[in-house]
Tab-separated table of C-alpha atoms and ligand atoms in Angstrom:
chain	number	residue	atom	x	y	z
B	4	MET	CA	-34.142	-33.272	-60.030
B	5	PRO	CA	-36.187	-32.160	-56.987
B	6	PRO	CA	-37.919	-28.758	-57.222
B	7	HIS	CA	-36.185	-25.643	-56.003
B	8	PRO	CA	-36.774	-24.589	-52.421
B	9	ASP	CA	-39.457	-21.985	-51.928
B	10	ILE	CA	-37.308	-18.895	-51.532
B	11	ALA	CA	-38.980	-15.702	-50.338
B	12	LEU	CA	-36.545	-13.546	-52.271
B	13	PRO	CA	-36.483	-9.939	-51.047
B	14	ARG	CA	-36.574	-6.967	-53.420
B	15	LEU	CA	-33.275	-5.664	-52.031
B	16	ILE	CA	-30.089	-7.560	-51.195
B	17	ALA	CA	-27.095	-5.826	-49.605
B	18	HIS	CA	-24.062	-6.167	-51.876
B	19	ARG	CA	-20.969	-7.342	-49.917
B	20	GLY	CA	-23.065	-6.508	-46.844
B	21	LEU	CA	-24.056	-2.885	-46.410
B	22	SER	CA	-20.940	-1.885	-48.298
B	23	ALA	CA	-21.867	1.769	-48.813
B	24	HIS	CA	-21.707	2.262	-45.058
B	25	ALA	CA	-19.312	-0.359	-43.661
B	26	PRO	CA	-16.229	-2.213	-44.908
B	27	GLU	CA	-17.370	-4.696	-47.528
B	28	ASN	CA	-17.638	-8.433	-46.838
B	29	THR	CA	-17.204	-8.046	-43.064
B	30	LEU	CA	-19.290	-9.178	-40.117
B	31	THR	CA	-19.944	-5.503	-39.361
B	32	ALA	CA	-21.272	-4.904	-42.879
B	33	VAL	CA	-23.685	-7.813	-42.479
B	34	ARG	CA	-24.889	-6.618	-39.076
B	35	ALA	CA	-25.349	-3.142	-40.581
B	36	ALA	CA	-27.532	-4.594	-43.358
B	37	PHE	CA	-29.611	-6.426	-40.773
B	38	ASP	CA	-29.972	-3.250	-38.731
B	39	ILE	CA	-31.599	-1.382	-41.621
B	40	GLY	CA	-33.999	-4.281	-42.211
B	41	CYS	CA	-32.165	-5.874	-45.137
B	42	HIS	CA	-32.142	-9.584	-44.336
B	43	TRP	CA	-30.331	-10.939	-47.393
B	44	VAL	CA	-26.736	-10.157	-48.302
B	45	GLU	CA	-24.475	-10.935	-51.231
B	46	LEU	CA	-20.961	-11.981	-50.179
B	47	ASP	CA	-17.847	-13.214	-51.983
B	48	VAL	CA	-15.913	-16.270	-50.850
B	49	GLN	CA	-12.458	-17.538	-51.789
B	50	LEU	CA	-9.660	-19.608	-50.272
B	51	LEU	CA	-6.586	-18.604	-48.316
B	52	GLY	CA	-3.326	-20.359	-49.119
B	53	ASP	CA	-3.981	-22.883	-46.357
B	54	GLY	CA	-7.408	-23.739	-47.807
B	55	THR	CA	-9.529	-21.773	-45.318
B	56	PRO	CA	-12.564	-20.191	-47.034
B	57	VAL	CA	-12.830	-16.471	-46.243
B	58	ILE	CA	-15.216	-13.689	-47.180
B	59	TRP	CA	-13.200	-11.508	-49.566
B	60	HIS	CA	-13.613	-9.980	-53.000
B	61	ASP	CA	-10.202	-9.122	-54.439
B	62	PRO	CA	-7.315	-11.452	-55.304
B	63	THR	CA	-5.066	-9.102	-53.337
B	64	LEU	CA	-5.080	-7.458	-49.905
B	65	LYS	CA	-4.186	-3.898	-50.721
B	66	ARG	CA	-7.564	-2.239	-51.362
B	67	CYS	CA	-9.410	-3.494	-48.284
B	68	SER	CA	-6.773	-4.120	-45.599
B	69	ASP	CA	-3.535	-2.852	-44.109
B	70	GLY	CA	-1.680	-5.741	-45.769
B	71	HIS	CA	-0.373	-6.311	-49.265
B	72	GLY	CA	0.253	-9.229	-51.588
B	73	ARG	CA	-2.049	-12.024	-52.654
B	74	LEU	CA	-4.811	-13.574	-50.563
B	75	SER	CA	-3.837	-16.984	-51.894
B	76	ARG	CA	-0.470	-16.741	-50.110
B	77	LEU	CA	-1.901	-16.130	-46.632
B	78	SER	CA	-2.368	-18.538	-43.759
B	79	LEU	CA	-5.325	-18.111	-41.433
B	80	ASP	CA	-3.058	-16.744	-38.688
B	81	GLU	CA	-1.695	-14.126	-41.071
B	82	ALA	CA	-5.177	-13.224	-42.270
B	83	ARG	CA	-6.388	-12.838	-38.683
B	84	GLY	CA	-3.594	-10.324	-38.082
B	85	LEU	CA	-4.841	-7.897	-40.736
B	86	ASP	CA	-6.979	-4.847	-40.079
B	87	VAL	CA	-9.736	-4.945	-42.694
B	88	GLY	CA	-11.731	-1.981	-41.380
B	89	SER	CA	-9.462	1.073	-41.162
B	90	TRP	CA	-9.291	1.528	-44.939
B	91	PHE	CA	-13.015	2.343	-44.822
B	92	GLY	CA	-12.953	4.588	-41.747
B	93	ASP	CA	-11.465	4.953	-38.292
B	94	ALA	CA	-14.699	3.748	-36.715
B	95	PHE	CA	-13.996	0.314	-38.204
B	96	ARG	CA	-10.416	-0.036	-36.976
B	97	GLY	CA	-9.643	-3.538	-35.748
B	98	GLU	CA	-12.216	-5.314	-37.937
B	99	ARG	CA	-10.896	-8.804	-38.769
B	100	MET	CA	-11.266	-10.768	-41.978
B	101	ALA	CA	-14.274	-13.089	-41.654
B	102	THR	CA	-13.843	-16.749	-42.348
B	103	LEU	CA	-16.775	-18.463	-44.026
B	104	ALA	CA	-17.377	-20.245	-40.718
B	105	ASP	CA	-17.552	-16.933	-38.809
B	106	MET	CA	-19.922	-15.493	-41.369
B	107	LEU	CA	-22.240	-18.493	-41.553
B	108	LYS	CA	-22.531	-18.478	-37.780
B	109	LEU	CA	-23.606	-14.825	-37.852
B	110	LEU	CA	-26.053	-15.331	-40.724
B	111	ALA	CA	-27.618	-18.313	-38.982
B	112	SER	CA	-27.943	-16.436	-35.690
B	113	LEU	CA	-29.729	-13.540	-37.427
B	114	ASP	CA	-31.925	-15.803	-39.623
B	115	MET	CA	-30.506	-14.060	-42.682
B	116	GLY	CA	-30.285	-15.255	-46.266
B	117	VAL	CA	-27.162	-15.194	-48.412
B	118	ASN	CA	-26.272	-15.018	-52.065
B	119	LEU	CA	-22.795	-16.463	-51.758
B	120	GLU	CA	-20.581	-15.848	-54.774
B	121	LEU	CA	-17.802	-18.330	-55.453
B	122	LYS	CA	-15.069	-15.900	-56.488
B	123	VAL	CA	-12.651	-17.896	-58.619
B	124	GLY	CA	-9.493	-15.922	-59.315
B	125	ARG	CA	-7.118	-16.435	-62.213
B	126	ASN	CA	-5.169	-19.718	-61.870
B	127	ARG	CA	-7.342	-20.780	-58.944
B	128	SER	CA	-9.546	-23.846	-58.801
B	129	GLY	CA	-13.308	-23.395	-58.776
B	130	THR	CA	-13.845	-27.031	-57.879
B	131	GLU	CA	-11.534	-26.796	-54.888
B	132	LEU	CA	-13.421	-23.710	-53.755
B	133	ALA	CA	-16.805	-25.425	-54.170
B	134	ASP	CA	-15.522	-28.453	-52.236
B	135	ALA	CA	-14.557	-26.206	-49.330
B	136	VAL	CA	-17.696	-24.081	-49.360
B	137	VAL	CA	-20.776	-26.109	-50.282
B	138	PRO	CA	-20.874	-28.621	-47.404
B	139	ARG	CA	-20.349	-25.862	-44.835
B	140	LEU	CA	-23.021	-23.716	-46.458
B	141	LEU	CA	-25.618	-26.486	-46.536
B	142	GLU	CA	-24.874	-27.423	-42.964
B	143	ALA	CA	-25.272	-23.858	-41.685
B	144	LEU	CA	-28.370	-22.585	-43.488
B	145	PRO	CA	-31.582	-24.042	-44.943
B	146	PRO	CA	-31.736	-24.028	-48.766
B	147	GLU	CA	-34.564	-21.463	-48.597
B	148	ARG	CA	-31.990	-18.937	-47.394
B	149	ILE	CA	-29.206	-19.646	-49.916
B	150	ILE	CA	-28.333	-18.811	-53.496
B	151	LEU	CA	-24.893	-19.948	-54.640
B	152	SER	CA	-23.629	-17.989	-57.639
B	153	SER	CA	-20.483	-17.614	-59.697
B	154	PHE	CA	-19.121	-16.379	-62.998
B	155	ASP	CA	-17.257	-19.703	-63.081
B	156	MET	CA	-19.474	-22.360	-64.645
B	157	ALA	CA	-17.110	-25.213	-63.730
B	158	ALA	CA	-17.392	-24.280	-60.070
B	159	LEU	CA	-21.185	-24.242	-60.279
B	160	HIS	CA	-21.356	-27.597	-62.094
B	161	HIS	CA	-19.093	-29.110	-59.487
B	162	ALA	CA	-21.256	-27.656	-56.715
B	163	ARG	CA	-24.399	-29.103	-58.279
B	164	SER	CA	-22.807	-32.562	-58.484
B	165	MET	CA	-21.885	-32.670	-54.801
B	166	ALA	CA	-23.633	-34.793	-52.200
B	167	ASP	CA	-26.781	-33.163	-50.768
B	168	ALA	CA	-26.602	-30.338	-53.320
B	169	SER	CA	-29.461	-31.427	-55.573
B	170	ARG	CA	-31.756	-28.762	-54.052
B	171	LEU	CA	-29.085	-26.088	-53.700
B	172	PRO	CA	-30.366	-22.908	-55.394
B	173	ILE	CA	-27.784	-21.896	-57.992
B	174	GLY	CA	-27.542	-18.559	-59.768
B	175	ILE	CA	-25.676	-17.953	-62.999
B	176	LEU	CA	-23.652	-14.746	-62.878
B	177	THR	CA	-23.143	-12.828	-66.094
B	178	GLU	CA	-22.119	-9.337	-67.110
B	179	GLY	CA	-24.125	-9.117	-70.315
B	180	ILE	CA	-26.564	-11.997	-70.714
B	181	PRO	CA	-25.153	-14.397	-73.329
B	182	GLN	CA	-27.160	-15.883	-76.196
B	183	LYS	CA	-26.879	-19.297	-74.583
B	184	TRP	CA	-28.206	-18.248	-71.200
B	185	GLN	CA	-31.086	-20.717	-71.259
B	186	SER	CA	-29.073	-23.831	-72.071
B	187	ARG	CA	-26.576	-22.842	-69.374
B	188	CYS	CA	-29.399	-22.539	-66.864
B	189	GLU	CA	-30.926	-25.848	-67.900
B	190	ALA	CA	-27.611	-27.687	-67.654
B	191	LEU	CA	-27.244	-26.498	-64.077
B	192	ASP	CA	-30.893	-26.676	-63.075
B	193	ALA	CA	-30.349	-23.048	-62.095
B	194	PHE	CA	-32.685	-21.072	-59.895
B	195	SER	CA	-31.727	-17.599	-61.051
B	196	VAL	CA	-29.823	-15.351	-63.445
B	197	HIS	CA	-27.762	-12.492	-61.969
B	198	THR	CA	-26.708	-9.756	-64.326
B	199	ASP	CA	-25.126	-6.312	-64.474
B	200	TRP	CA	-28.163	-4.026	-64.401
B	201	THR	CA	-26.635	-1.602	-66.903
B	202	ARG	CA	-26.432	-4.343	-69.536
B	203	LEU	CA	-29.876	-5.885	-69.146
B	204	THR	CA	-32.431	-5.303	-71.893
B	205	ALA	CA	-36.213	-5.478	-71.601
B	206	ARG	CA	-36.244	-8.314	-74.135
B	207	ARG	CA	-33.796	-10.505	-72.230
B	208	ALA	CA	-35.571	-9.768	-68.958
B	209	ARG	CA	-38.850	-10.952	-70.467
B	210	GLU	CA	-37.264	-14.145	-71.853
B	211	ILE	CA	-35.786	-15.014	-68.482
B	212	LYS	CA	-38.961	-14.334	-66.545
B	213	ASP	CA	-41.158	-16.135	-69.111
B	214	THR	CA	-38.984	-19.217	-68.694
B	215	GLY	CA	-39.500	-19.214	-64.947
B	216	TYR	CA	-36.085	-18.181	-63.668
B	217	ARG	CA	-35.605	-15.518	-61.021
B	218	LEU	CA	-33.820	-12.409	-62.248
B	219	LEU	CA	-31.423	-10.458	-60.027
B	220	CYS	CA	-29.455	-7.331	-60.937
B	221	TYR	CA	-26.188	-6.045	-59.519
B	222	THR	CA	-25.247	-3.320	-58.513
B	223	PRO	CA	-27.831	-0.522	-58.816
B	224	ASN	CA	-27.374	2.323	-56.343
B	225	ASP	CA	-29.615	4.866	-58.065
B	226	PRO	CA	-33.290	3.969	-57.576
B	227	ALA	CA	-34.548	6.456	-60.141
B	228	ALA	CA	-32.266	5.103	-62.866
B	229	PHE	CA	-33.260	1.552	-61.941
B	230	ALA	CA	-37.037	2.148	-61.840
B	231	HIS	CA	-37.843	0.713	-65.259
B	232	HIS	CA	-36.031	-2.554	-64.386
B	233	TRP	CA	-38.707	-3.352	-61.816
B	234	ARG	CA	-41.260	-2.969	-64.602
B	235	TRP	CA	-39.284	-5.466	-66.682
B	236	GLY	CA	-39.873	-8.035	-63.936
B	237	VAL	CA	-36.553	-7.964	-62.095
B	238	ASP	CA	-37.026	-9.792	-58.803
B	239	SER	CA	-34.192	-8.346	-56.708
B	240	ALA	CA	-31.614	-5.578	-56.777
B	241	ILE	CA	-28.240	-6.343	-55.198
B	242	SER	CA	-27.244	-2.870	-54.025
B	243	ASP	CA	-24.370	-1.368	-52.029
B	244	ASP	CA	-26.916	0.976	-50.493
B	245	PRO	CA	-30.331	-0.675	-50.290
B	246	GLY	CA	-31.518	2.011	-47.865
B	247	CYS	CA	-31.527	4.535	-50.703
B	248	PHE	CA	-34.416	2.593	-52.301
B	249	ALA	CA	-36.663	3.245	-49.283
B	250	GLY	CA	-40.076	4.281	-50.521
B	251	ILE	CA	-38.953	3.908	-54.147
B	252	ALA	CA	-38.588	0.147	-54.594
B	253	PRO	CA	-41.795	-1.710	-55.493
B	254	PRO	CA	-43.679	-3.642	-52.820
B	255	PRO	CA	-42.462	-7.099	-51.785
B	256	ALA	CA	-42.710	-9.709	-54.528
B	257	LEU	CA	-45.742	-11.972	-54.450
B	258	PRO	CA	-45.003	-15.485	-53.169
G	330	LIG	O1	-22.824	-11.151	-57.270
G	330	LIG	C1	-22.986	-9.943	-57.902
G	330	LIG	C2	-21.710	-9.138	-57.930
G	330	LIG	O2	-21.139	-9.174	-56.662
G	330	LIG	C3	-20.718	-9.624	-58.947
G	330	LIG	O3	-19.604	-8.798	-59.073
G	330	LIG	O4	-17.294	-8.075	-58.627
G	330	LIG	O5	-19.137	-7.256	-57.179
G	330	LIG	O6	-18.383	-9.619	-57.019
G	330	LIG	P1	-18.561	-8.419	-57.926
G	331	LIG	MG1	-19.799	-10.514	-55.614
């Protein structure tokens, strides 16, 4: 297996774009992250009913759009007709759901990095999602600016097995870190472990770092409460509001 790309991972990654200040997983939320100097974002991707990959978190439309029902029932034309900004604030009225293609174009034009999460809903296929996403991702961005992650191990194994994906940086997503975290990482030749910051322990953090994996935490939004995690060796915080860490986060990680 070739070595991982040399990723200059930032301390702070904007979760679903700058989701504390703009509607999550939209082009506007990504531009907003860029505008505050946050050049990596975490985004969720899943498939519409017609197979188009789109940037969206929930299985349904209700929370983040003026529509209702399941995302998996929509065609691209129907998705394009939704307003995905007004729910967050009038200033965002008229925001459209981003396809993966739209989003990759923006990320490439801004030289941004992405932690793209394969969001595999119940009764949905992780392999189908990986098939639709991985080639487009690798074509749009260099591997130094990508981490592909998922809670769905089958999706990640399928991604790893795909053509040209041998150097794709893969992150294992967990809530609490399971006993078998290391064998799961080895089986995938993973680059990183991504965990719920409230469930990480100093001991697990040390194990992960001692074994050479990068360690990312979601979704801290309180820098004071998170401070000791930096001391445990956490590489990056995936935050809804990275700006609130200004002057509190540690200096950039050493190369
Ligand atoms: O990728 C980290 C985090 O986004 C995982 O949880 O539900 O916010 O996608 P969720
Ligand atoms: Mg996510």
